[in-house]
């Protein structure tokens, strides 16, 4: 049986992996190897609700990350100018369905789409009005209301929606390290010089530059883009998405934050890619993700400064960025090693899929306690198949974001229906004959996600919304009650807490 686990690499992926394994298997010996010389990428600061849920499982309070990692709340993503019209739409997280706090969002079992979506399309061809979380986001509010005044803990708030967090990636990794050390995870500082394999090509030891050997039964490769073990030791096969996800470089930068802190990531369409703008308590963390086959790094920097009207702060030397290639390993679990985080897969920063991928992979692994035994060939195959399917789903959803009306440069002209996967093509065809419904979701994206993003990008035939009025009384009743719902929504918005105030209160808990 496996007893000694080694995690190679720190950062978010390494420490999340170590903490999860320790939580699920407290009797295992867990060692994490981290090198200060290599450091972490530190580019990603946006997450999804999966991380918020994981923090609860790991008994790490939300306010801990808010206080110690420059954290803020994320309601979703605001997409600006993706149709080259100066407009925007939100992709927000799902509201909870709790009648006790006045939210009515129930559908008949025979309804495939919520009547409020249809009412929106009939009214003004957009989902903005019925998107409660998008609405409060524009007022810099978060989906929390008081159960009572003078909140003393998070239990003193009603939570109206799923939510995620933004954080300083370096501070987050360091905070997880502190927690890991408190929970008896052993840390070894050093740089790996050799991977020692046995006669079956399983890893039996890891050698550091000071010639110390660390024996192990199982290894997690969390070495980021270095991909030290899964790529350089095992030479696992790489599945590339580069042909239809051409962004392969990014230049990160910082700008001063506004007085009011937005509770969302903003994704701003640029000439040759897009820009992320993530609010922290101290600043905005930003970056331009672009296609380096069309513009150089200096061109990207010039476009950043033209857009801003000034020179921002660049955290890397010579204003530099980093390169990446969209894709994933087909066998991230090879022999007695599993790659996690950037070592396993990366598409691009859009929709914050990187940390999500790590959490999903860990959940899949921890659901099979048999991974600790010696005979795991079929479990390994099933795990690898699931990880590739996850990345295919992520790639399809990300690709869909580029299929809107924007076609003003060679970059935006690269994206077309013809290059989409067969699964996405089928969805796009169906949405010309019917609206997206609950059967269009998959294991990773809800139909609400498909609906709001596709609607915002004009990828659905909104003129057929009227057909649904002839379907059932429930649809007609929902549409007739549309204005009533909007009035209720406006009242609920008044009770939501401003983001700034919520952060102040969490920092004091």
XYZ file of C-alpha atoms in Angstrom:
509
model
C 0.000 0.000 0.000
C 1.042 3.572 -0.671
C 2.281 5.477 2.390
C 4.792 8.107 1.249
C 3.452 10.818 -1.086
C 5.686 13.453 -2.653
C 4.327 16.600 -4.273
C 6.908 18.189 -6.567
C 6.283 21.912 -6.882
C 4.499 24.472 -4.739
C 2.216 27.228 -5.961
C -1.549 26.928 -5.841
C -1.688 23.501 -7.515
C 0.998 21.955 -5.313
C -0.365 23.140 -1.987
C -4.003 22.472 -2.910
C -3.009 18.925 -3.880
C -1.040 18.365 -0.677
C -3.841 19.744 1.525
C -6.538 17.676 -0.194
C -4.575 14.421 0.060
C -3.796 15.148 3.722
C -7.453 15.896 4.432
C -8.703 12.716 2.763
C -5.865 10.465 3.961
C -4.479 11.894 7.211
C -2.332 8.835 7.891
C -0.236 9.245 4.759
C 3.181 10.890 4.885
C 3.097 13.907 2.577
C 6.205 15.802 1.522
C 6.214 18.843 -0.756
C 9.360 19.880 -2.603
C 9.548 23.570 -3.451
C 12.315 25.636 -4.995
C 12.624 29.355 -4.359
C 14.847 29.592 -7.449
C 12.001 28.391 -9.682
C 9.154 30.190 -7.917
C 5.576 30.195 -9.221
C 3.977 31.732 -12.306
C 1.587 33.845 -10.251
C -0.467 35.041 -13.224
C -3.846 33.600 -12.311
C -5.854 35.443 -9.685
C -9.411 34.498 -10.663
C -11.293 31.358 -9.634
C -14.672 29.611 -9.804
C -17.083 28.526 -7.029
C -15.345 25.144 -6.969
C -12.483 26.711 -5.031
C -14.869 28.336 -2.551
C -16.439 24.917 -1.957
C -13.017 23.296 -1.619
C -11.968 25.823 1.023
C -14.955 24.703 3.109
C -13.925 21.065 2.752
C -10.399 21.997 3.829
C -11.732 23.982 6.807
C -10.193 27.212 5.514
C -12.595 30.105 6.199
C -13.364 32.425 3.304
C -12.402 35.421 5.409
C -8.939 33.895 5.922
C -8.208 34.224 2.202
C -9.869 37.656 2.003
C -7.739 38.962 4.896
C -4.423 37.308 4.095
C -4.369 37.151 0.293
C -5.668 40.585 -0.772
C -8.877 38.766 -1.685
C -12.137 40.007 -3.166
C -15.456 38.418 -4.127
C -16.125 37.294 -7.689
C -19.747 37.224 -8.892
C -18.721 36.159 -12.397
C -17.136 37.634 -15.505
C -18.064 40.801 -17.380
C -17.307 40.514 -21.107
C -16.699 43.927 -22.636
C -16.713 44.691 -26.388
C -16.670 41.067 -27.525
C -19.045 42.001 -30.354
C -17.013 45.145 -31.157
C -19.997 47.323 -30.258
C -18.808 48.793 -26.954
C -21.458 46.804 -25.075
C -21.034 44.089 -22.452
C -22.669 41.016 -20.968
C -22.111 39.073 -17.759
C -21.486 35.373 -17.241
C -22.442 35.036 -13.590
C -22.644 32.212 -11.113
C -25.959 30.503 -10.374
C -28.333 32.032 -7.797
C -29.536 29.740 -5.044
C -33.193 28.683 -4.991
C -34.387 29.572 -1.517
C -37.943 30.816 -1.055
C -37.090 32.012 2.455
C -35.049 34.847 0.964
C -37.546 35.678 -1.727
C -35.998 34.023 -4.750
C -38.455 32.136 -6.971
C -36.735 30.316 -9.793
C -38.587 27.067 -10.143
C -39.612 25.450 -13.362
C -42.156 22.816 -14.253
C -40.498 19.429 -14.915
C -41.701 19.782 -18.504
C -40.034 23.151 -19.044
C -36.572 23.077 -20.567
C -35.792 26.770 -20.208
C -36.772 29.334 -17.606
C -39.614 31.666 -18.720
C -37.614 34.680 -17.572
C -35.034 34.039 -20.268
C -37.811 33.972 -22.845
C -39.393 37.129 -21.448
C -36.043 38.904 -21.701
C -35.622 37.912 -25.335
C -39.160 39.024 -26.181
C -38.614 42.317 -24.384
C -35.191 43.489 -25.525
C -33.243 40.544 -26.990
C -30.849 40.357 -24.040
C -30.596 38.488 -20.737
C -29.292 41.464 -18.783
C -32.508 42.432 -16.996
C -33.272 39.029 -15.501
C -29.636 38.371 -14.547
C -29.874 39.373 -10.903
C -26.191 38.742 -10.169
C -25.136 40.716 -13.239
C -27.397 43.552 -12.106
C -25.933 43.793 -8.611
C -22.444 43.507 -10.089
C -22.982 46.712 -12.030
C -23.752 48.398 -8.689
C -20.623 46.869 -7.121
C -22.671 44.715 -4.763
C -22.240 41.092 -3.704
C -24.944 38.403 -3.251
C -25.020 38.594 0.543
C -27.707 40.126 2.743
C -27.864 40.379 6.498
C -29.796 37.904 8.587
C -29.235 40.391 11.384
C -27.269 43.579 11.830
C -23.697 43.597 13.136
C -22.554 40.406 11.441
C -20.013 38.502 13.526
C -19.432 35.603 11.141
C -20.367 34.439 7.652
C -23.291 32.582 9.225
C -24.896 35.968 9.827
C -25.465 36.482 6.086
C -27.915 34.937 3.665
C -26.064 33.842 0.546
C -28.079 34.487 -2.625
C -25.720 32.967 -5.169
C -22.716 30.818 -5.753
C -19.598 32.964 -5.652
C -15.870 32.734 -6.155
C -12.875 34.792 -5.094
C -9.986 36.748 -6.553
C -6.630 36.745 -4.772
C -2.968 37.617 -5.066
C -1.534 34.339 -6.368
C 1.759 34.675 -4.473
C 0.019 35.467 -1.179
C -2.465 32.633 -1.744
C 0.284 30.060 -2.295
C 2.136 31.318 0.775
C -1.002 31.169 2.922
C -1.687 27.596 1.801
C 1.937 26.769 2.651
C 1.463 28.136 6.183
C -1.698 26.061 6.608
C -0.004 22.991 5.151
C 2.896 23.229 7.582
C 0.436 23.560 10.469
C -1.198 20.333 9.272
C 2.005 18.272 9.273
C 2.814 18.442 5.579
C 6.609 18.247 5.353
C 8.300 20.932 3.253
C 11.698 20.418 1.634
C 13.338 23.384 -0.053
C 15.385 22.329 -3.032
C 15.656 21.789 -6.765
C 15.091 18.376 -8.335
C 18.085 17.055 -10.272
C 16.987 13.491 -11.070
C 13.958 11.197 -11.068
C 14.920 7.640 -10.060
C 12.808 4.875 -11.634
C 12.546 1.219 -10.689
C 12.507 -1.721 -13.117
C 8.803 -1.091 -13.852
C 9.433 2.623 -14.538
C 7.653 3.683 -11.376
C 9.288 6.518 -9.446
C 11.065 5.182 -6.364
C 13.040 8.288 -5.379
C 13.567 11.949 -6.239
C 17.104 13.325 -6.100
C 17.771 16.956 -5.211
C 20.736 19.052 -6.325
C 22.425 18.481 -2.956
C 22.324 14.709 -3.752
C 19.667 13.954 -1.137
C 17.277 11.180 -2.211
C 13.619 11.407 -1.175
C 11.951 7.999 -1.302
C 8.336 7.852 -2.437
C 5.457 5.526 -3.260
C 3.457 8.047 -5.270
C 4.236 11.442 -6.826
C 2.209 14.469 -7.894
C 3.883 16.541 -10.598
C 2.951 20.168 -9.827
C 5.933 21.728 -11.602
C 3.834 24.061 -13.751
C 4.948 24.773 -17.292
C 8.279 23.043 -16.534
C 6.354 19.708 -16.581
C 9.432 18.110 -15.124
C 8.106 14.587 -14.606
C 5.079 13.968 -16.814
C 6.677 15.717 -19.770
C 10.430 15.338 -19.402
C 10.662 12.004 -17.582
C 7.706 10.103 -19.006
C 7.351 11.974 -22.309
C 3.562 11.642 -22.127
C 1.629 12.404 -25.298
C 0.404 15.997 -25.598
C -3.058 16.760 -27.014
C -2.858 20.211 -28.600
C -5.756 22.657 -28.960
C -3.536 25.259 -30.620
C -5.224 24.971 -34.020
C -8.461 26.470 -32.739
C -7.287 28.243 -29.566
C -4.428 30.335 -30.998
C -3.722 32.583 -27.980
C -0.286 31.532 -26.752
C 1.250 34.475 -24.900
C 0.354 36.943 -22.170
C 1.787 40.144 -20.727
C 0.725 40.721 -17.090
C 0.564 44.207 -15.565
C -0.904 46.076 -12.608
C -3.013 49.236 -12.426
C -4.358 51.208 -9.484
C -7.791 50.133 -8.313
C -10.907 52.298 -8.327
C -12.475 53.671 -5.165
C -15.266 51.105 -5.580
C -14.026 47.527 -5.992
C -15.941 45.646 -8.736
C -17.056 42.142 -7.670
C -16.222 40.530 -11.001
C -13.437 39.733 -13.411
C -13.590 41.875 -16.526
C -12.552 40.338 -19.855
C -12.024 43.103 -22.424
C -11.757 42.185 -26.098
C -8.638 43.617 -27.736
C -7.407 43.655 -31.331
C -5.446 40.404 -31.125
C -6.834 38.725 -28.037
C -8.318 39.934 -24.783
C -7.368 41.571 -21.499
C -8.196 40.331 -18.006
C -8.816 42.877 -15.257
C -9.066 41.354 -11.794
C -9.811 43.496 -8.733
C -7.846 42.922 -5.552
C -8.090 45.035 -2.433
C -4.828 46.806 -3.274
C -4.843 46.948 -7.086
C -6.092 45.493 -10.346
C -4.168 42.508 -11.650
C -4.342 42.630 -15.445
C -2.907 40.925 -18.476
C -3.184 40.910 -22.260
C -3.621 37.403 -23.697
C -2.761 37.413 -27.396
C -1.751 35.436 -30.485
C 2.011 35.825 -30.915
C 1.840 34.693 -34.545
C 0.121 37.998 -35.342
C 1.794 40.525 -33.050
C 5.037 40.712 -31.098
C 5.349 41.245 -27.365
C 6.327 44.874 -27.976
C 3.217 45.307 -30.154
C 1.089 43.872 -27.343
C 2.640 46.281 -24.835
C 2.015 49.198 -27.196
C -1.649 48.177 -27.506
C -1.964 47.922 -23.716
C -0.604 51.439 -23.245
C -2.717 52.824 -26.079
C -5.825 51.330 -24.478
C -4.988 52.620 -20.986
C -3.565 55.961 -22.061
C -0.542 55.500 -19.781
C 2.204 53.029 -18.886
C 1.104 50.571 -16.165
C 3.316 48.652 -13.733
C 4.827 45.519 -15.290
C 5.849 42.902 -12.664
C 8.281 41.099 -14.965
C 11.668 42.297 -16.161
C 11.712 44.300 -19.400
C 7.888 44.434 -19.316
C 7.983 40.772 -20.370
C 5.313 38.143 -20.374
C 5.104 34.392 -20.715
C 4.329 31.889 -23.451
C 2.039 28.871 -23.301
C 0.491 26.303 -25.602
C -3.171 25.304 -25.318
C -3.497 21.591 -24.671
C -3.391 18.738 -22.176
C -1.586 15.465 -21.603
C -3.561 12.428 -22.722
C -2.172 10.405 -19.808
C -1.611 12.818 -16.915
C -1.584 9.741 -14.669
C 1.421 7.731 -15.836
C 2.821 4.905 -13.697
C 2.821 6.177 -10.084
C 2.715 9.870 -10.969
C -0.167 12.269 -11.642
C 0.367 15.733 -13.116
C -1.777 18.492 -11.615
C -2.328 22.132 -12.495
C -0.291 23.668 -15.307
C 1.861 20.529 -15.393
C -1.181 18.618 -16.666
C -3.100 21.049 -18.859
C -3.674 24.662 -19.770
C -5.922 26.336 -22.324
C -5.742 30.047 -21.566
C -6.896 32.248 -18.650
C -10.435 32.767 -20.021
C -13.132 31.407 -17.648
C -10.514 30.621 -14.961
C -10.371 26.912 -15.803
C -6.882 26.173 -14.444
C -7.578 25.831 -10.704
C -10.960 24.276 -11.549
C -9.190 21.568 -13.527
C -6.988 20.752 -10.526
C -9.967 20.528 -8.173
C -11.989 18.364 -10.580
C -9.044 16.010 -11.106
C -8.491 15.702 -7.344
C -12.179 15.046 -6.782
C -12.113 12.334 -9.433
C -9.029 10.759 -7.862
C -10.199 10.957 -4.249
C -13.489 9.327 -5.246
C -11.492 6.148 -5.838
C -9.716 5.189 -2.588
C -8.324 2.224 -4.511
C -5.748 4.604 -6.050
C -3.648 3.836 -2.984
C -3.372 0.167 -3.944
C -0.974 -1.423 -6.404
C -3.444 -2.638 -9.040
C -4.938 0.529 -10.557
C -4.633 0.082 -14.323
C -8.353 0.474 -15.072
C -8.767 3.310 -12.550
C -5.816 5.055 -14.184
C -7.369 4.705 -17.654
C -10.734 5.989 -16.431
C -9.061 8.954 -14.705
C -7.090 9.899 -17.817
C -10.173 9.602 -20.033
C -12.119 11.854 -17.659
C -9.399 14.507 -17.575
C -9.208 14.637 -21.378
C -13.017 14.889 -21.615
C -12.921 17.738 -19.103
C -10.361 19.613 -21.174
C -12.361 19.015 -24.353
C -15.396 20.530 -22.616
C -13.361 23.509 -21.421
C -11.890 24.016 -24.890
C -15.317 23.981 -26.564
C -16.739 26.507 -24.124
C -13.739 28.824 -24.430
C -13.806 28.571 -28.232
C -17.474 29.582 -28.257
C -16.504 32.942 -26.736
C -14.654 33.868 -29.924
C -17.603 33.250 -32.268
C -19.428 36.545 -31.700
C -19.823 39.418 -34.138
C -16.299 40.801 -33.801
C -14.334 40.291 -37.045
C -12.278 43.495 -37.280
C -8.777 41.938 -37.274
C -7.066 38.831 -38.579
C -7.177 37.401 -35.055
C -10.972 37.545 -34.744
C -11.359 36.288 -38.308
C -9.557 33.064 -37.365
C -12.603 31.796 -35.473
C -15.464 30.190 -37.338
C -18.218 27.607 -37.104
C -16.219 25.319 -39.395
C -13.326 25.048 -36.911
C -15.562 24.211 -33.944
C -15.737 20.667 -32.613
C -18.603 18.440 -33.725
C -20.208 18.761 -30.287
C -20.135 22.556 -30.385
C -21.272 22.633 -34.009
C -24.335 20.615 -33.066
C -25.210 23.073 -30.316
C -24.777 26.073 -32.616
C -27.038 24.473 -35.224
C -29.718 23.618 -32.669
C -29.719 27.176 -31.310
C -30.942 28.417 -34.660
C -34.026 26.191 -34.326
C -34.611 26.301 -30.564
C -33.257 28.159 -27.559
C -30.530 26.599 -25.410
C -32.137 24.354 -22.806
C -31.172 22.287 -19.786
C -30.067 19.340 -21.920
C -27.346 21.475 -23.508
C -25.275 21.568 -20.347
C -22.550 19.043 -19.659
C -20.610 17.836 -16.635
C -18.730 21.138 -16.409
C -20.974 23.906 -17.785
C -24.633 24.468 -16.997
C -27.130 25.324 -19.700
C -27.446 28.739 -18.009
C -23.769 29.304 -18.818
C -24.297 28.316 -22.432
C -27.434 30.442 -22.641
C -26.009 33.651 -21.193
C -22.723 33.532 -23.111
C -24.324 32.449 -26.403
C -27.010 35.106 -25.998
C -24.426 37.792 -25.267
C -22.490 36.791 -28.397
C -25.630 36.670 -30.612
C -25.163 32.960 -31.282
C -28.816 32.020 -30.756
C -31.899 32.758 -32.832
C -33.668 35.095 -30.423
C -36.602 35.599 -32.787
C -37.988 32.151 -31.986
C -38.618 33.048 -28.339
C -42.256 33.769 -29.217
C -42.770 30.110 -30.159
C -42.434 29.137 -26.505
C -45.527 31.130 -25.537
C -47.656 28.544 -27.316
C -46.018 25.671 -25.443
C -47.434 25.617 -21.903
C -49.291 27.819 -19.461
C -46.161 27.869 -17.329
C -44.227 29.660 -20.049
C -47.026 32.188 -20.568
C -47.399 32.755 -16.829
C -43.679 33.270 -16.470
C -43.590 35.823 -19.255
C -46.677 37.599 -17.892
C -45.039 37.821 -14.469
C -41.805 39.204 -15.917
C -42.328 42.810 -14.787
C -43.443 41.633 -11.356
C -40.235 39.647 -11.049
C -38.135 42.663 -12.069
C -39.775 44.741 -9.335
C -39.061 42.035 -6.741
C -35.506 41.876 -8.024
C -35.049 45.630 -7.584
C -36.168 45.340 -3.969
C -33.762 42.480 -3.344
C -30.930 44.489 -4.876
C -31.409 47.186 -2.231
C -30.642 44.652 0.500
C -27.450 43.322 -1.071
C -24.259 44.557 0.565
C -21.751 46.703 -1.263
C -18.554 44.863 -2.105
C -16.396 47.406 -0.255
C -18.456 47.118 2.923
C -18.518 43.317 2.778
C -14.731 43.192 2.465
C -14.358 45.598 5.388
C -16.580 43.379 7.516
C -14.756 40.171 6.546
C -11.424 41.785 7.353
C -12.720 42.543 10.847
C -14.157 39.060 11.583
